[in-house]
JSON list of C-alpha atoms in Angstrom, two decimals:
[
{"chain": "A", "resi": 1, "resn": "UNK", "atom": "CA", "xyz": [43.44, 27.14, 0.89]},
{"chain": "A", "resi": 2, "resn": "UNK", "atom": "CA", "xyz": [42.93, 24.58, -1.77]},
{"chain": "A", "resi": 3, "resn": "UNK", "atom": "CA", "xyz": [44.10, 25.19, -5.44]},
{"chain": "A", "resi": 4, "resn": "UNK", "atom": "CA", "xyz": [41.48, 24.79, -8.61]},
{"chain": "A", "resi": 5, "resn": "UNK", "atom": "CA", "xyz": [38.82, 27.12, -9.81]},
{"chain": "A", "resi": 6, "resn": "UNK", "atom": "CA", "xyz": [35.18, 27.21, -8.47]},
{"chain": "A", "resi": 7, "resn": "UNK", "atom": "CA", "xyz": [33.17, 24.38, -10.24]},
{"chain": "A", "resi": 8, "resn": "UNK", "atom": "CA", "xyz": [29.47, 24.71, -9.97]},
{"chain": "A", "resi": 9, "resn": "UNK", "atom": "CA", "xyz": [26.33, 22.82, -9.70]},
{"chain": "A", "resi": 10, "resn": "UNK", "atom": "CA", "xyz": [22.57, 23.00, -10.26]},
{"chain": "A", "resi": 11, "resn": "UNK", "atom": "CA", "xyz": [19.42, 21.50, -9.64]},
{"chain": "A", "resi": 12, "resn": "UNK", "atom": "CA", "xyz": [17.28, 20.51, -7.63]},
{"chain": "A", "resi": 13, "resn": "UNK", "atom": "CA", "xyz": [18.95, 20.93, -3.95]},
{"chain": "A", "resi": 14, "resn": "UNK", "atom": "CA", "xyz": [18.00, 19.26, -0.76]},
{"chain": "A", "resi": 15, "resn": "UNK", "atom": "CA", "xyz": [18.68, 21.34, 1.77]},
{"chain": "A", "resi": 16, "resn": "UNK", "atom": "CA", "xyz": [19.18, 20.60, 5.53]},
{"chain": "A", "resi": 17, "resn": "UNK", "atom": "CA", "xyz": [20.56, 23.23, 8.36]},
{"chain": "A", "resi": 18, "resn": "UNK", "atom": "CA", "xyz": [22.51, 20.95, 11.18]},
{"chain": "A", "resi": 19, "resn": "UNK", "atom": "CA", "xyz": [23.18, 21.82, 14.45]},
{"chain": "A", "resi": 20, "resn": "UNK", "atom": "CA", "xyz": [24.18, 19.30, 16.27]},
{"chain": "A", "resi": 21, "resn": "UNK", "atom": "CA", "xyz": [24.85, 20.99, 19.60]},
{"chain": "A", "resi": 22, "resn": "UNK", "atom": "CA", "xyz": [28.05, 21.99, 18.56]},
{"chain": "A", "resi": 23, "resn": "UNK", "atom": "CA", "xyz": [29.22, 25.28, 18.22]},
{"chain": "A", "resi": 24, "resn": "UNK", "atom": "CA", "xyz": [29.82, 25.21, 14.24]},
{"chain": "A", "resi": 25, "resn": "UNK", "atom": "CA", "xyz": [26.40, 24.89, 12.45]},
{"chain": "A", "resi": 26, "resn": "UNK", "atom": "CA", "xyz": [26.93, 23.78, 8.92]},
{"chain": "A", "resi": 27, "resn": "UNK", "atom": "CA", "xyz": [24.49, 23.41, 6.37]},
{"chain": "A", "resi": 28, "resn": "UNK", "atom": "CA", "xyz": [23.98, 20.26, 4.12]},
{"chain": "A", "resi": 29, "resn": "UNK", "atom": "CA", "xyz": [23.01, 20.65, 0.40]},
{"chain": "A", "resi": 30, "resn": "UNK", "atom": "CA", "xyz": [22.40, 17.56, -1.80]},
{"chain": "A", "resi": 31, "resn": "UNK", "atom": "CA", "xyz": [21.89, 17.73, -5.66]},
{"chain": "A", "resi": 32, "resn": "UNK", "atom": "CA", "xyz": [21.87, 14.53, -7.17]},
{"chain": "A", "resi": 33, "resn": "UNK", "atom": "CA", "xyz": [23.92, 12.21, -5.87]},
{"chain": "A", "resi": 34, "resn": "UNK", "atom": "CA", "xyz": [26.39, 14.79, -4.25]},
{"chain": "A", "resi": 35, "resn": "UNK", "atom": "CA", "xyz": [26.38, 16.53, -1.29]},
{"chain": "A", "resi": 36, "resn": "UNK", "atom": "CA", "xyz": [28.17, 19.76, -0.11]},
{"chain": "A", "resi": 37, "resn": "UNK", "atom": "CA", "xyz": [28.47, 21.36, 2.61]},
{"chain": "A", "resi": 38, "resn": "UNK", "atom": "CA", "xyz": [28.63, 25.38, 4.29]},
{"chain": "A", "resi": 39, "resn": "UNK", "atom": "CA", "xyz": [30.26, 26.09, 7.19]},
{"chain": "A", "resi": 40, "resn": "UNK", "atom": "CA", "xyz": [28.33, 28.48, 9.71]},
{"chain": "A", "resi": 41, "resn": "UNK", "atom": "CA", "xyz": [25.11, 29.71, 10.11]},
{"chain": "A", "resi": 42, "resn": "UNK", "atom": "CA", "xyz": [24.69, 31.96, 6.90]},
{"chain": "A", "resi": 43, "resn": "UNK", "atom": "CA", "xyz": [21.93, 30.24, 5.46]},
{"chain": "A", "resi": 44, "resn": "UNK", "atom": "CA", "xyz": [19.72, 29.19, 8.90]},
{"chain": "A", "resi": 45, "resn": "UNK", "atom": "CA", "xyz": [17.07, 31.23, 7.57]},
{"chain": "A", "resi": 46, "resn": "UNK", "atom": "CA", "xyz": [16.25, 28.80, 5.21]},
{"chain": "A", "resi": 47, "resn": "UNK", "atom": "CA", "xyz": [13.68, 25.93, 5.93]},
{"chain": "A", "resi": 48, "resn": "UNK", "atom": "CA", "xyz": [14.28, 22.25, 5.52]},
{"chain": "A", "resi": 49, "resn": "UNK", "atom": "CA", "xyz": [13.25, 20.94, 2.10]},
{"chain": "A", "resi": 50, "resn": "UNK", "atom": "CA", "xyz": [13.77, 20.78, -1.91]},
{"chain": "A", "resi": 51, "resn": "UNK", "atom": "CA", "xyz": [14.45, 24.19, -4.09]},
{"chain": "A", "resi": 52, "resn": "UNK", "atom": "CA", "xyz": [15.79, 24.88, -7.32]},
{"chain": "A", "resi": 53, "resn": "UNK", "atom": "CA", "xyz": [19.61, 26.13, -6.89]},
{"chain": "A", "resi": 54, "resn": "UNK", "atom": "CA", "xyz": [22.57, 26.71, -8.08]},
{"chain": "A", "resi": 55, "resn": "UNK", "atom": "CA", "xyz": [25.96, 26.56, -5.78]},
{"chain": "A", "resi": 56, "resn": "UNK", "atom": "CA", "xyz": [29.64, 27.40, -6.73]},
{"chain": "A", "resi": 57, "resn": "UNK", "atom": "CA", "xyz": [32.16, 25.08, -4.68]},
{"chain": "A", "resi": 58, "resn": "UNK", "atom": "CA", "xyz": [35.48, 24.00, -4.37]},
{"chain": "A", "resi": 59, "resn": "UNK", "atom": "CA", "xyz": [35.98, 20.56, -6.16]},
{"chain": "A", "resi": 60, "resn": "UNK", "atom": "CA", "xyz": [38.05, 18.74, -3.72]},
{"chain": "A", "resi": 61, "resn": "UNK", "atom": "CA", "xyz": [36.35, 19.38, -0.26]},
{"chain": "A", "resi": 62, "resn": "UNK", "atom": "CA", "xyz": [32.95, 20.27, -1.92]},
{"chain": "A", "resi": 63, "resn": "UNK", "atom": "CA", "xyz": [32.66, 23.33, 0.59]},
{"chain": "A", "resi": 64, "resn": "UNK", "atom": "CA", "xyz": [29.97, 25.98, -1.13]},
{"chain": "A", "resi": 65, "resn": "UNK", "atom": "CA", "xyz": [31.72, 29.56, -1.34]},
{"chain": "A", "resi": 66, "resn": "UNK", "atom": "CA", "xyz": [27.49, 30.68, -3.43]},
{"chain": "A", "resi": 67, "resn": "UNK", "atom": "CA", "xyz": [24.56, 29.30, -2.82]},
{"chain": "A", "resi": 68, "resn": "UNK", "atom": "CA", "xyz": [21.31, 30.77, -5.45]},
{"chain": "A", "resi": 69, "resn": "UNK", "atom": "CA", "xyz": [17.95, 30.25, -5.20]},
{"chain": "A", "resi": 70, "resn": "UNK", "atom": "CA", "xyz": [16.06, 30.37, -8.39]},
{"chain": "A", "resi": 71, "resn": "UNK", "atom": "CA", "xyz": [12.82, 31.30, -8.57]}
]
C-alpha cells in the first residue's frame, strides 16, 4: 500500500494495451509527458490510440486506480 491521496490527471491520453506474452497484461496511458500504468486486463476493450481522459493515480508508482473517457 503506498501512503498519499489520489492525484489526478487529464488530457489528451495515449493509450496502449500490452501483452507481452506474459501472464499480467497491463495497460499503458501517456498524457503529456507522463505515463501510467494499469495492471490487468480491465481496460482490453479499448483500441490503441488518442482520447480525451481523465485518470486518478497514486503519485509515487503512477499506477491508475480510474480511468474516464470523456466524450
Amino acid at each position: 500500500m503506498q501512503d498519499g491521496e489520489l492525484q489526478i490527471a487529464q488530457g489528451d491520453c495515449f493509450i496502449e494495451f500490452n501483452n507481452n506474452g506474459t501472464s499480467i497484461s497491463t495497460t499503458t496511458i501517456e498524457i503529456g509527458d507522463n505515463v501510467y500504468q494499469i495492471k490487468g486486463d480491465t481496460y482490453k476493450y479499448l483500441s490503441d490510440g488518442t482520447y480525451q481522459c481523465k485518470v486518478h493515480y497514486l503519485p509515487v508508482t503512477k499506477i491508475i486506480e480510474s480511468l474516464h473517457l470523456e466524450k
